[in-house]
Short mmCIF file of C-alpha atoms in Angstrom, two decimals:
data_model
loop_
_atom_site.label_atom_id
_atom_site.label_comp_id
_atom_site.label_asym_id
_atom_site.label_seq_id
_atom_site.Cartn_x
_atom_site.Cartn_y
_atom_site.Cartn_z
CA MET A 1055 -7.13 28.29 -5.33
CA ILE A 1056 -3.92 26.30 -4.83
CA TYR A 1057 -3.50 24.16 -1.75
CA GLN A 1058 -0.07 23.24 -0.48
CA THR A 1059 0.67 19.83 1.04
CA VAL A 1060 1.84 20.07 4.65
CA GLN A 1061 5.47 19.02 5.03
CA LEU A 1062 6.69 16.81 7.83
CA ASN A 1063 9.06 19.45 9.17
CA ASP A 1064 6.31 22.08 9.31
CA PRO A 1065 5.76 22.69 13.06
CA GLY A 1066 2.28 24.02 12.38
CA GLY A 1067 1.13 20.98 10.43
CA LYS A 1068 -1.42 18.58 11.90
CA TYR A 1069 -0.43 15.73 9.57
CA ASP A 1070 -4.11 15.13 8.73
CA ASN A 1071 -3.17 14.07 5.21
CA TYR A 1072 -0.39 11.68 6.17
CA ARG A 1073 -1.21 8.01 5.66
CA THR A 1074 -0.93 5.65 8.63
CA ASP A 1075 -2.02 2.25 7.26
CA THR A 1076 1.47 0.70 7.10
CA ALA A 1077 2.49 2.08 10.49
CA LEU A 1078 -0.82 0.84 11.90
CA THR A 1079 -0.23 -2.64 10.48
CA VAL A 1080 3.19 -2.79 12.17
CA CYS A 1081 1.65 -1.53 15.43
CA TYR A 1082 -1.06 -4.18 15.31
CA LEU A 1083 1.39 -6.98 14.58
CA ALA A 1084 3.77 -5.77 17.31
CA GLY A 1085 1.00 -5.98 19.93
CA LEU A 1086 -0.16 -2.38 20.40
CA SER A 1087 -2.88 -2.29 23.06
CA ASP A 1088 -6.53 -2.01 22.05
CA ASP A 1089 -6.94 1.45 23.58
CA LYS A 1090 -4.08 2.84 21.49
CA LEU A 1091 -5.39 1.12 18.35
CA ALA A 1092 -8.52 3.22 18.88
CA LEU A 1093 -6.53 6.47 18.56
CA GLU A 1094 -8.12 8.98 16.22
CA HIS A 1095 -5.43 8.99 13.54
CA PHE A 1096 -5.71 5.23 13.01
CA SER A 1097 -8.32 3.94 10.57
CA LYS A 1098 -11.05 1.96 12.34
CA GLU A 1099 -11.74 0.11 9.09
CA LYS A 1100 -8.08 -0.92 8.85
CA VAL A 1101 -8.05 -2.10 12.46
CA ALA A 1102 -11.17 -4.21 11.81
CA GLU A 1103 -9.52 -5.67 8.70
CA LEU A 1104 -6.42 -6.63 10.70
CA ARG A 1105 -8.45 -8.18 13.53
CA ALA A 1106 -10.22 -10.39 10.99
CA ASN A 1107 -6.90 -11.66 9.64
CA GLU A 1108 -5.87 -14.87 11.45
CA LYS A 1109 -2.23 -14.74 10.34
CA ALA A 1110 -1.90 -11.17 11.60
CA THR A 1111 -3.47 -12.04 14.93
CA ILE A 1112 -1.07 -14.97 15.44
CA ILE A 1113 1.90 -12.59 15.14
CA ARG A 1114 0.11 -10.00 17.29
CA TYR A 1115 -0.51 -12.41 20.17
CA LEU A 1116 3.01 -13.86 20.03
CA CYS A 1117 4.51 -10.35 20.10
CA SER A 1118 2.15 -9.31 22.89
CA ILE A 1119 3.11 -12.27 25.09
CA ARG A 1120 6.81 -11.77 24.31
CA MET A 1121 6.54 -8.12 25.30
CA GLN A 1122 4.82 -8.97 28.58
CA ILE A 1123 7.67 -11.33 29.47
CA LEU A 1124 10.30 -8.73 28.57
CA ARG A 1125 8.57 -6.07 30.65
CA ASN A 1126 7.69 -8.25 33.63
CA TYR A 1127 10.41 -10.86 33.60
CA LYS A 1128 11.01 -10.91 37.37
CA GLN A 1129 7.36 -11.26 38.38
CA ILE A 1130 6.67 -13.88 35.70
CA SER A 1131 9.78 -15.85 36.64
CA GLU A 1132 8.73 -15.85 40.32
CA ALA A 1133 5.20 -16.90 39.46
CA LYS A 1134 6.51 -19.77 37.40
CA PHE A 1135 9.20 -21.11 39.70
CA LYS A 1136 7.98 -20.53 43.24
CA PRO A 1137 7.73 -23.76 45.27
CA GLY A 1138 5.14 -26.15 43.88
CA ALA A 1139 4.64 -24.11 40.72
CA GLU A 1140 2.55 -25.70 38.00
CA THR A 1141 1.93 -24.73 34.41
CA ASP A 1142 -1.28 -22.96 35.43
CA ASN A 1143 0.66 -20.54 37.64
CA PHE A 1144 2.67 -19.40 34.65
CA GLU A 1145 -0.31 -19.15 32.35
CA LYS A 1146 -2.10 -16.84 34.78
CA CYS A 1147 0.41 -14.16 33.85
CA PHE A 1148 -1.05 -13.93 30.34
CA ASP A 1149 -4.32 -13.39 28.52
CA LYS A 1150 -6.26 -16.67 28.48
CA GLU A 1151 -7.90 -15.86 25.15
CA GLN A 1152 -4.54 -15.30 23.50
CA ILE A 1153 -3.16 -18.60 24.81
CA LYS A 1154 -6.35 -20.41 23.72
CA PHE A 1155 -6.22 -18.81 20.26
CA LEU A 1156 -2.59 -19.86 19.74
CA ARG A 1157 -3.09 -23.41 21.08
CA GLU A 1158 -6.02 -23.97 18.75
CA ARG A 1159 -3.56 -23.29 15.92
CA GLY A 1160 -0.90 -25.65 17.23
CA ILE A 1161 1.28 -23.00 18.88
CA GLU A 1162 2.47 -23.90 22.40
CA PHE A 1163 4.99 -21.61 24.05
CA VAL A 1164 4.53 -22.69 27.68
CA HIS A 1165 7.49 -24.94 28.53
CA ILE A 1166 8.15 -25.86 32.16
CA ASN A 1167 11.57 -27.30 33.14
CA MET A 1168 12.23 -28.25 29.55
CA ARG A 1169 15.56 -29.81 28.56
CA GLY A 1170 17.10 -29.35 31.96
CA THR A 1171 16.42 -25.63 32.29
CA SER A 1172 13.95 -23.69 34.39
CA SER A 1173 14.50 -20.35 32.61
CA VAL A 1174 11.67 -18.22 31.28
CA PHE A 1175 14.06 -17.53 28.42
CA MET A 1176 13.20 -20.99 27.08
CA ASN A 1177 9.65 -19.78 26.53
CA LEU A 1178 10.92 -16.62 24.86
CA ALA A 1179 13.14 -18.70 22.57
CA PHE A 1180 10.11 -20.69 21.39
CA ILE A 1181 8.01 -17.55 20.96
CA ASN A 1182 10.78 -16.06 18.84
CA GLN A 1183 10.86 -19.23 16.75
CA TYR A 1184 7.10 -19.16 16.19
CA ILE A 1185 7.34 -15.51 15.08
CA LEU A 1186 10.14 -16.44 12.67
CA ASP A 1187 8.07 -19.34 11.31
CA ASN A 1188 4.97 -17.19 10.76
CA ILE A 1189 6.17 -13.70 9.88
CA ASP A 1190 6.36 -14.30 6.12
CA LYS A 1191 2.67 -15.20 6.13
CA VAL A 1192 1.74 -11.57 6.81
CA LYS A 1193 3.70 -10.25 3.83
CA PRO A 1194 0.46 -9.58 1.87
CA LEU A 1195 -0.47 -7.02 4.55
CA ILE A 1196 2.54 -4.87 3.67
CA PRO A 1197 2.21 -2.93 0.39
CA ASP A 1198 4.24 -4.16 -2.60
CA TRP A 1199 6.03 -0.82 -2.81
CA VAL A 1200 7.54 -1.30 0.69
CA LYS A 1201 10.61 -3.50 1.12
CA PHE A 1202 9.19 -6.29 3.22
CA GLU A 1203 12.61 -7.50 4.37
CA TYR A 1204 13.03 -4.26 6.33
CA VAL A 1205 9.63 -4.64 8.01
CA ARG A 1206 10.16 -8.36 8.61
CA SER A 1207 13.37 -7.81 10.55
CA LEU A 1208 11.55 -5.60 13.08
CA PHE A 1209 9.81 -8.67 14.54
CA LEU A 1210 12.81 -10.99 14.78
CA MET A 1211 14.88 -11.00 17.97
CA PRO A 1212 18.52 -11.41 16.86
CA LYS A 1213 19.83 -14.93 17.52
CA GLY A 1214 17.14 -15.48 20.13
CA ASN A 1215 15.05 -18.25 18.58
CA ALA A 1216 14.81 -21.90 19.61
CA GLY A 1217 15.40 -23.27 16.11
CA PRO A 1218 13.24 -25.82 14.25
CA GLY A 1219 11.97 -28.32 16.81
CA GLY A 1220 14.04 -26.58 19.50
CA SER A 1221 17.32 -27.56 17.81
CA LEU A 1222 19.13 -24.38 18.89
CA VAL A 1223 18.36 -24.99 22.59
CA ALA A 1224 18.86 -28.76 22.60
CA THR A 1225 22.00 -28.68 24.76
CA HIS A 1226 23.05 -26.68 27.78
CA GLN A 1227 25.77 -24.83 25.85
CA LYS A 1228 23.37 -23.92 23.05
CA GLN A 1229 20.88 -22.67 25.63
CA ILE A 1230 23.51 -20.41 27.19
CA ASN A 1231 24.23 -18.75 23.82
CA VAL A 1232 20.56 -18.19 22.95
CA PHE A 1233 19.58 -17.08 26.46
CA ASN A 1234 22.44 -14.56 26.60
CA ASN A 1235 21.25 -13.03 23.34
CA ILE A 1236 17.71 -12.80 24.70
CA ARG A 1237 18.94 -11.31 27.98
CA ASN A 1238 20.96 -8.63 26.15
CA GLU A 1239 17.96 -7.72 24.02
CA MET A 1240 15.71 -7.55 27.10
CA ILE A 1241 18.12 -5.25 28.91
CA ALA A 1242 18.43 -2.97 25.86
CA TYR A 1243 14.64 -2.75 25.62
CA THR A 1244 13.73 -2.34 29.30
CA SER A 1245 16.47 0.21 29.98
CA ASN A 1246 15.37 2.35 27.02
CA LYS A 1247 11.65 1.51 26.80
CA ASN A 1248 10.42 5.10 26.46
CA SER A 1249 12.35 5.50 23.20
CA TYR A 1250 10.53 2.59 21.54
CA PRO A 1251 7.37 3.49 19.55
CA TYR A 1252 4.38 3.20 21.92
CA GLN A 1253 6.88 1.29 24.13
CA LEU A 1254 6.48 -1.67 21.76
CA TYR A 1255 9.38 -4.07 21.43
CA VAL A 1256 10.71 -3.98 17.87
CA ASN A 1257 14.15 -4.93 16.60
CA TRP A 1258 15.06 -1.49 15.26
CA PRO A 1259 18.31 -1.47 13.20
CA TYR A 1260 19.98 0.96 15.61
CA THR A 1261 19.48 2.06 19.22
CA LEU A 1262 16.48 4.35 19.41
CA SER A 1263 16.56 7.53 21.45
CA GLU A 1264 13.88 10.01 22.48
CA LYS A 1265 15.11 12.50 19.87
CA ASP A 1266 13.84 10.07 17.21
CA GLY A 1267 10.31 10.59 18.48
CA ASN A 1268 7.66 8.01 17.66
CA VAL A 1269 9.00 6.22 14.56
CA LEU A 1270 5.51 4.78 13.99
CA PHE A 1271 3.85 8.22 14.00
CA ASN A 1272 2.81 7.93 10.36
CA ASP A 1273 3.87 6.07 7.21
CA GLU A 1274 6.11 8.83 5.89
CA LYS A 1275 8.18 9.09 9.06
CA PHE A 1276 8.21 5.33 9.65
CA LEU A 1277 9.37 4.36 6.16
CA LYS A 1278 11.81 7.23 5.84
CA MET A 1279 13.52 6.24 9.12
CA LEU A 1280 13.27 2.49 8.49
CA TYR A 1281 14.89 2.77 5.07
CA GLY A 1282 17.51 5.14 6.46
CA ALA A 1283 18.34 2.71 9.25
CA ASN A 1284 18.94 0.09 6.55
CA LYS A 1285 21.25 2.47 4.61
CA ASP A 1286 18.58 3.02 1.98
CA ILE A 1287 16.40 5.97 0.92
CA PHE A 1288 12.62 5.96 0.80
CA LYS A 1289 11.56 8.19 -2.08
CA ALA A 1290 7.93 7.27 -2.75
CA ARG A 1291 6.31 10.04 -0.71
CA GLU A 1292 3.38 10.06 -3.16
CA TYR A 1293 2.27 6.77 -1.59
CA VAL A 1294 2.16 8.01 1.98
CA ILE A 1295 0.98 11.64 1.85
CA ASP A 1296 -2.59 12.21 0.75
CA ALA A 1297 -4.11 15.37 -0.68
CA PRO A 1298 -4.99 18.00 1.95
CA ALA A 1299 -8.48 17.82 3.41
CA GLU A 1300 -9.26 21.14 1.67
CA TYR A 1301 -8.96 19.43 -1.72
CA LYS A 1302 -11.57 16.85 -0.88
CA GLU A 1303 -13.89 19.30 0.86
CA SER A 1304 -13.81 21.70 -2.11
CA PHE A 1305 -14.70 18.87 -4.48
CA TYR A 1306 -17.45 17.52 -2.20
CA ASP A 1307 -18.85 21.05 -1.91
CA PHE A 1308 -18.87 21.48 -5.70
CA VAL A 1309 -20.73 18.19 -6.19
CA GLU A 1310 -23.18 18.93 -3.37
CA LYS A 1311 -24.13 22.35 -4.79
CA ALA A 1312 -24.55 21.04 -8.35
CA GLY A 1313 -27.93 20.34 -9.83
CA SER A 1314 -26.47 17.74 -12.17
CA VAL A 1315 -22.76 17.00 -12.46
CA ALA A 1316 -20.65 14.88 -14.81
CA ILE A 1317 -16.91 14.19 -15.15
CA PHE A 1318 -15.19 14.41 -18.54
CA VAL A 1319 -11.69 12.92 -18.78
CA ASP A 1320 -9.08 13.88 -21.35
CA CYS A 1321 -7.19 10.56 -21.37
CA GLU A 1322 -4.43 12.10 -23.48
CA ASN A 1323 -3.54 14.66 -20.81
CA VAL A 1324 -4.25 12.77 -17.59
CA ASN A 1325 -2.21 10.10 -15.87
CA PRO A 1326 -4.67 7.20 -15.34
CA TYR A 1327 -3.04 6.27 -12.03
CA SER A 1328 -3.41 9.81 -10.69
CA PHE A 1329 -7.09 9.82 -11.73
CA VAL A 1330 -7.78 6.45 -10.13
CA GLY A 1331 -5.82 7.43 -7.01
CA MET A 1332 -7.93 10.56 -6.61
CA LEU A 1333 -11.28 8.75 -6.95
CA LYS A 1334 -10.10 5.99 -4.61
CA GLY A 1335 -9.18 8.67 -2.09
CA LEU A 1336 -12.69 10.17 -2.02
CA ASP A 1337 -15.65 9.15 0.12
CA THR A 1338 -18.11 7.50 -2.29
CA LYS A 1339 -21.08 8.87 -0.30
CA ASN A 1340 -19.96 12.41 -1.03
CA ILE A 1341 -19.71 11.89 -4.79
CA SER A 1342 -22.93 9.92 -5.29
CA LYS A 1343 -24.55 12.86 -7.15
CA ILE A 1344 -22.13 12.47 -10.07
CA SER A 1345 -24.30 11.22 -12.94
CA GLU A 1346 -21.59 9.90 -15.27
CA ILE A 1347 -17.86 9.69 -15.95
CA THR A 1348 -16.86 9.79 -19.62
CA LEU A 1349 -13.35 8.79 -20.72
CA PHE A 1350 -12.26 10.30 -24.06
CA ASP A 1351 -9.47 8.07 -25.34
CA ASP A 1352 -7.56 7.05 -28.45
CA GLU A 1353 -5.01 4.41 -29.44
CA HIS A 1354 -1.99 6.53 -28.50
CA THR A 1355 -2.83 6.79 -24.77
CA SER A 1356 -2.10 4.37 -21.95
CA LEU A 1357 -3.96 1.07 -22.14
CA ALA A 1358 -4.57 1.50 -18.39
CA TRP A 1359 -7.75 3.36 -19.32
CA ASP A 1360 -9.22 0.05 -20.47
CA TYR A 1361 -9.16 -1.16 -16.86
CA VAL A 1362 -10.44 1.94 -15.03
CA GLU A 1363 -14.12 0.97 -14.93
CA SER A 1364 -13.60 -2.55 -13.59
CA TYR A 1365 -11.08 -1.41 -10.97
CA LEU A 1366 -13.02 1.56 -9.60
CA ASP A 1367 -16.23 -0.48 -9.23
CA LEU A 1368 -18.33 2.63 -8.54
CA ASP A 1369 -22.09 3.04 -8.71
CA ILE A 1370 -21.42 5.82 -11.22
CA PRO A 1371 -21.76 4.84 -14.92
CA ILE A 1372 -18.42 5.06 -16.77
CA THR A 1373 -18.44 5.45 -20.55
CA HIS A 1374 -15.19 4.78 -22.40
CA LYS A 1375 -15.15 6.49 -25.81
CA GLU A 1376 -12.42 5.43 -28.22
CA ILE A 1377 -11.79 8.28 -30.66
CA THR A 1378 -10.48 7.16 -34.06
CA ARG A 1379 -7.96 9.51 -35.69
CA VAL A 1380 -8.39 10.73 -39.27
CA LEU A 1381 -4.72 11.67 -39.54
CA ASP A 1382 -2.32 9.51 -37.57
CA ASN A 1383 -0.47 12.51 -36.16
CA LYS A 1384 -3.57 14.48 -35.16
CA SER A 1385 -5.61 13.71 -32.02
CA LEU A 1386 -9.33 14.51 -32.01
CA ILE A 1387 -9.84 14.06 -28.27
CA ASP A 1388 -10.06 17.79 -27.47
CA THR A 1389 -12.64 18.39 -30.18
CA VAL A 1390 -14.84 15.42 -29.36
CA MET A 1391 -14.62 16.07 -25.60
CA THR A 1392 -15.59 19.74 -26.10
CA ALA A 1393 -18.58 18.62 -28.17
CA GLY A 1394 -19.49 16.14 -25.45
CA VAL A 1395 -19.49 18.85 -22.78
CA CYS A 1396 -21.65 21.11 -24.98
CA LYS A 1397 -24.15 18.31 -25.55
CA ALA A 1398 -24.26 17.52 -21.83
CA TYR A 1399 -24.87 21.17 -20.93
CA TYR A 1400 -27.37 22.15 -23.65
CA GLU A 1401 -29.24 18.87 -24.21
CA ASP A 1402 -28.83 16.78 -21.06
CA ARG A 1403 -29.12 19.72 -18.64
CA VAL A 1404 -25.83 19.02 -16.88
CA ASP A 1405 -25.16 22.35 -15.16
CA SER A 1406 -21.86 21.44 -13.44
CA VAL A 1407 -18.87 20.06 -15.32
CA VAL A 1408 -15.73 18.43 -13.91
CA LEU A 1409 -12.91 18.56 -16.46
CA ALA A 1410 -10.06 16.14 -15.84
CA SER A 1411 -7.22 17.55 -17.93
CA SER A 1412 -3.99 19.49 -17.59
CA ASP A 1413 -4.38 20.88 -21.11
CA SER A 1414 -4.93 24.63 -21.49
CA ASP A 1415 -6.89 24.03 -24.73
CA PHE A 1416 -10.13 23.71 -22.75
CA TRP A 1417 -9.92 27.36 -21.70
CA GLY A 1418 -11.83 28.15 -24.92
CA LEU A 1419 -14.66 25.83 -23.84
CA ILE A 1420 -14.76 27.36 -20.36
CA THR A 1421 -14.99 30.92 -21.63
CA THR A 1422 -17.50 30.06 -24.38
CA VAL A 1423 -19.93 27.85 -22.44
CA SER A 1424 -19.50 30.29 -19.58
CA LEU A 1425 -22.78 29.70 -17.72
CA ALA A 1426 -21.79 26.17 -16.79
CA LYS A 1427 -20.05 25.66 -13.46
CA TYR A 1428 -16.56 24.13 -13.74
CA TYR A 1429 -14.21 22.24 -11.50
CA ILE A 1430 -10.79 21.24 -12.85
CA LEU A 1431 -8.90 18.06 -12.02
CA ASN A 1432 -5.33 18.61 -13.19
CA GLU A 1433 -1.83 17.47 -12.32
CA ARG A 1434 0.84 19.57 -10.69
CA SER A 1435 3.55 18.03 -12.86
CA ARG A 1436 1.72 18.78 -16.13
CA THR A 1437 -0.03 22.11 -15.60
CA SER A 1438 1.44 25.50 -16.46
CA GLN A 1439 1.28 28.33 -13.93
CA THR A 1440 -0.34 30.52 -16.59
CA ILE A 1441 -3.50 28.41 -16.83
CA ILE A 1442 -3.62 28.08 -13.04
CA ASP A 1443 -3.60 31.88 -12.79
CA ARG A 1444 -6.45 32.02 -15.29
CA TYR A 1445 -8.50 29.60 -13.20
CA ASP A 1446 -7.88 31.67 -10.10
CA GLU A 1447 -8.83 34.91 -11.88
CA LYS A 1448 -12.13 33.39 -13.01
CA GLY A 1449 -12.80 31.82 -9.59
CA ILE A 1450 -12.66 28.25 -10.91
CA GLU A 1451 -11.57 25.77 -8.28
CA HIS A 1452 -9.15 23.02 -9.13
CA CYS A 1453 -7.10 20.35 -7.39
CA PHE A 1454 -4.00 18.42 -8.31
CA MET A 1455 -4.78 14.73 -8.75
CA ASP A 1456 -1.13 13.76 -8.33
CA ASP A 1457 -1.26 15.08 -4.76
CA PHE A 1458 -3.62 12.26 -3.77
CA ALA A 1459 -1.90 9.29 -2.14
CA GLN A 1460 -1.07 6.52 -4.60
CA ASP A 1461 -1.13 3.66 -2.08
CA LYS A 1462 -4.51 2.41 -3.30
CA VAL A 1463 -3.36 2.35 -6.94
CA GLN A 1464 -0.93 -0.54 -6.60
CA LEU A 1465 -3.53 -3.22 -7.31
CA PHE A 1466 -4.65 -1.21 -10.34
CA LYS A 1467 -1.07 -1.12 -11.63
CA THR A 1468 -0.84 -4.89 -11.20
CA GLN A 1469 -4.11 -5.35 -13.08
CA VAL A 1470 -2.80 -3.24 -15.97
CA LEU A 1471 0.58 -5.01 -16.03
CA LEU A 1472 -1.04 -8.44 -16.08
CA GLY A 1473 -3.42 -7.29 -18.83
CA THR A 1474 -0.44 -6.08 -20.85
CA LEU A 1475 1.35 -9.38 -20.29
CA ARG A 1476 -1.69 -11.40 -21.33
CA LYS A 1477 -1.90 -9.42 -24.57
CA ARG A 1478 1.71 -10.34 -25.30
CA ILE A 1479 0.98 -13.99 -24.64
CA THR A 1480 -2.08 -13.84 -26.92
CA ALA A 1481 0.04 -12.22 -29.64
CA PHE A 1482 2.65 -15.00 -29.30
CA ASN A 1483 -0.03 -17.66 -29.56
CA GLU A 1484 -1.20 -16.03 -32.80
CA THR A 1485 2.18 -15.17 -34.38
CA GLY A 1486 4.78 -17.31 -32.63
CA VAL A 1487 6.93 -14.21 -32.03
CA TRP A 1488 8.23 -13.35 -28.54
CA GLN A 1489 10.62 -10.42 -28.21
CA ASP A 1490 11.77 -10.24 -24.58
CA MET A 1491 13.45 -13.44 -23.43
CA ASP A 1492 15.23 -11.67 -20.54
CA VAL A 1493 12.92 -11.24 -17.54
CA ASP A 1494 14.31 -7.81 -16.58
CA ARG A 1495 13.87 -6.48 -20.11
CA LEU A 1496 10.37 -7.95 -20.18
CA ALA A 1497 9.47 -6.17 -16.93
CA ASP A 1498 10.96 -2.90 -18.23
CA SER A 1499 8.91 -3.21 -21.39
CA LEU A 1500 5.66 -3.98 -19.54
CA PHE A 1501 6.11 -1.01 -17.21
CA HIS A 1502 6.84 1.21 -20.22
CA GLU A 1503 3.73 0.06 -22.08
CA ALA A 1504 1.60 0.52 -18.95
CA TYR A 1505 2.93 4.09 -18.53
CA ILE A 1506 4.12 3.40 -14.98
CA TRP A 1507 6.88 5.70 -13.80
CA GLY A 1508 8.19 7.30 -10.62
CA ALA A 1509 11.36 7.52 -8.55
CA ASP A 1510 13.95 5.11 -9.97
CA THR A 1511 14.50 3.19 -6.72
CA GLN A 1512 10.76 2.82 -6.15
CA ILE A 1513 10.04 1.63 -9.68
CA GLU A 1514 12.88 -0.89 -9.37
CA GLN A 1515 11.26 -2.19 -6.16
CA GLU A 1516 7.89 -2.50 -7.92
CA LYS A 1517 9.48 -4.31 -10.86
CA LYS A 1518 11.26 -6.70 -8.50
CA THR A 1519 7.99 -7.47 -6.72
CA PHE A 1520 6.15 -8.01 -10.01
CA ILE A 1521 8.89 -10.33 -11.29
CA ASN A 1522 8.96 -12.39 -8.08
CA THR A 1523 5.17 -12.60 -7.81
CA TYR A 1524 4.12 -13.11 -11.42
CA LEU A 1525 7.11 -13.90 -13.64
CA LYS A 1526 9.31 -16.03 -11.41
CA GLY A 1527 7.37 -19.18 -12.29
CA GLY A 1528 8.13 -18.58 -15.96
CA PHE A 1529 6.07 -19.73 -18.93
CA THR A 1530 4.96 -23.07 -20.28
CA ILE A 1531 5.05 -23.57 -24.05
CA LYS A 1532 3.15 -26.57 -25.41
CA TYR A 1533 1.43 -27.51 -28.61
CA VAL A 1534 -2.27 -28.26 -29.08
CA GLU A 1535 -3.45 -30.20 -32.10
CA ASP A 1536 -6.33 -28.54 -33.96
CA ALA A 1537 -9.02 -30.11 -36.17
CA ASP A 1538 -6.78 -29.92 -39.25
CA GLY A 1539 -3.96 -31.79 -37.57
CA ASN A 1540 -1.85 -28.66 -37.05
CA ARG A 1541 0.03 -28.48 -33.77
CA PRO A 1542 0.81 -24.81 -33.07
CA PHE A 1543 2.75 -23.75 -29.98
CA ARG A 1544 0.74 -22.19 -27.14
CA MET A 1545 2.18 -20.16 -24.28
CA GLU A 1546 0.76 -20.00 -20.75
CA LEU A 1547 1.92 -18.00 -17.75
CA ASN A 1548 2.89 -20.14 -14.75
CA ARG A 1549 1.39 -18.54 -11.65
CA LYS A 1550 2.62 -19.33 -8.15
#
C-alpha cells in the first residue's frame, strides 16, 4: 500500500501531518492567549517546554503587554492620566503576575511622566527596547534550519524603541520621531487586526490581508510565506511535513500483532537521517515490543551509523555489525543480513521482520523465508516502482522513511558533523597534516563525509549555522612536551 502525503493546496486535507512546533513557538513568544495555546493542533508537550523557558516567557509577557496597549490605548491612557493618577492606576490595566515576573528580572516598563512626557507611547518605547535587548536569547528555540533573522524581525517594532538607557527618547524631538513611528504601527495593526494571525501583533514584512489566511496555521505555511515576504524561498518541506498518520498506524499495527519482532537495517541502502527521523517520529510506547535493531554496516557507508545508538537513546537494544569486505569492490552486507534474518527466524523464533532497505535484492529472502511476516522501511527517492508493485501483490506493507519529518534530525546531524570534525583533529594531532584551511571548504567537506544533502539553499543555511556555531571560534594549535622531550603540535577546537 502506498500512502500519499496531503498537499497544502488540497481542499480535502486535514493537515494532520503538518508540523506546528515553529509556528507554535512564534505564537507563544508573541503572546497568544492560554486558551488558544490549548488548541488541538498544538503540542501540549511543546507548550509545557516553552512555559518552562524563562527567556521565552520574558518575550511572551513583553509582547502580551505591548499588544494590550496597542489594542486598548484609549482606555489605558485614560486610566493612567485621569486626575490624581498614580502608577498603581496604570498597572491595574495589566496582569499583575506578568509585571511581577518582569520586575523580578530587572525589567521595568511602567514610566509615569518621564522626561517631560505623559504619553503611553513612552512605555511602549521601553517595551520595544526590552524586546530588542532580549530577542536574540530565544534563538535556540528556533530550529537551525530556519533563518532566525526572519523570525527575529517579527517581534521588533520598526524604529519604535527607546534606545539603550532611553537614549532615543531623551529629548522632546527624539520622542516625537519615535512616538510617531509607534502611532503609525498601532494604527496599521488596529485598523487591520483581523488579518493578523490570531490577532497577534507581529511586524510582518508586508501588509497582511484576510486572503493570506492565518500565516501561523502550520510550519509549512508560516515559513513559506515568511521566506517569500523576505524575497526568499523556503524549500525544506521535509522538515515541516510529517508522514501521514496511516504510515504510523500501519507500523504500530504490525508491531502489535507480532509475536516477536526485530528490525534489520541495510546501512548501505538506507539514509541514516531518514531512519533516525522515522524512529524519532514514532511513539515509543507503540514500538516497545521490538526486541532488537541490528545495523549491518561496512566501511564504505556513512559514518553517521556510528552515532545512531547514542542519539536514539531507546530502550530497544541496538547492535551495530561492521562487515569486513573480502574484495574491496564487493559488499557482503546483503549476504550477512540475509543470514541474520534466517537465524532470527529459525533459531531465535522471531516471527515478524522489519527490513529497512530500498534494495530489491531482499526479494529473494522474502519469497524464500515466506512464512515470516515482513514490513518494509524504504525510501521514496531510492525505491523502484517495480519492487513496490511486488510488495503490493504479496500484501507486504511498507512506508517511505523519507516522508517522515526531518525536524528532529538536526541535532543528530550536528552530532555526526562534530564527530567527523573531531576525527580530523585527531588525525592532525597524529600526522600534522590538515587539508582544509578555508572554513567554507572545510564545512563542504564535513557535510560530504557525513552524507548530508538536500535542497541547495537549505544545505547552505545549515552550513552557515554550523560554521557560526562551531567553527567561527577557530582552532588553537599548541605544542605539548612529551616524556622524551619532543614537542609535537596539538590542535583543539575553540568552542563559543
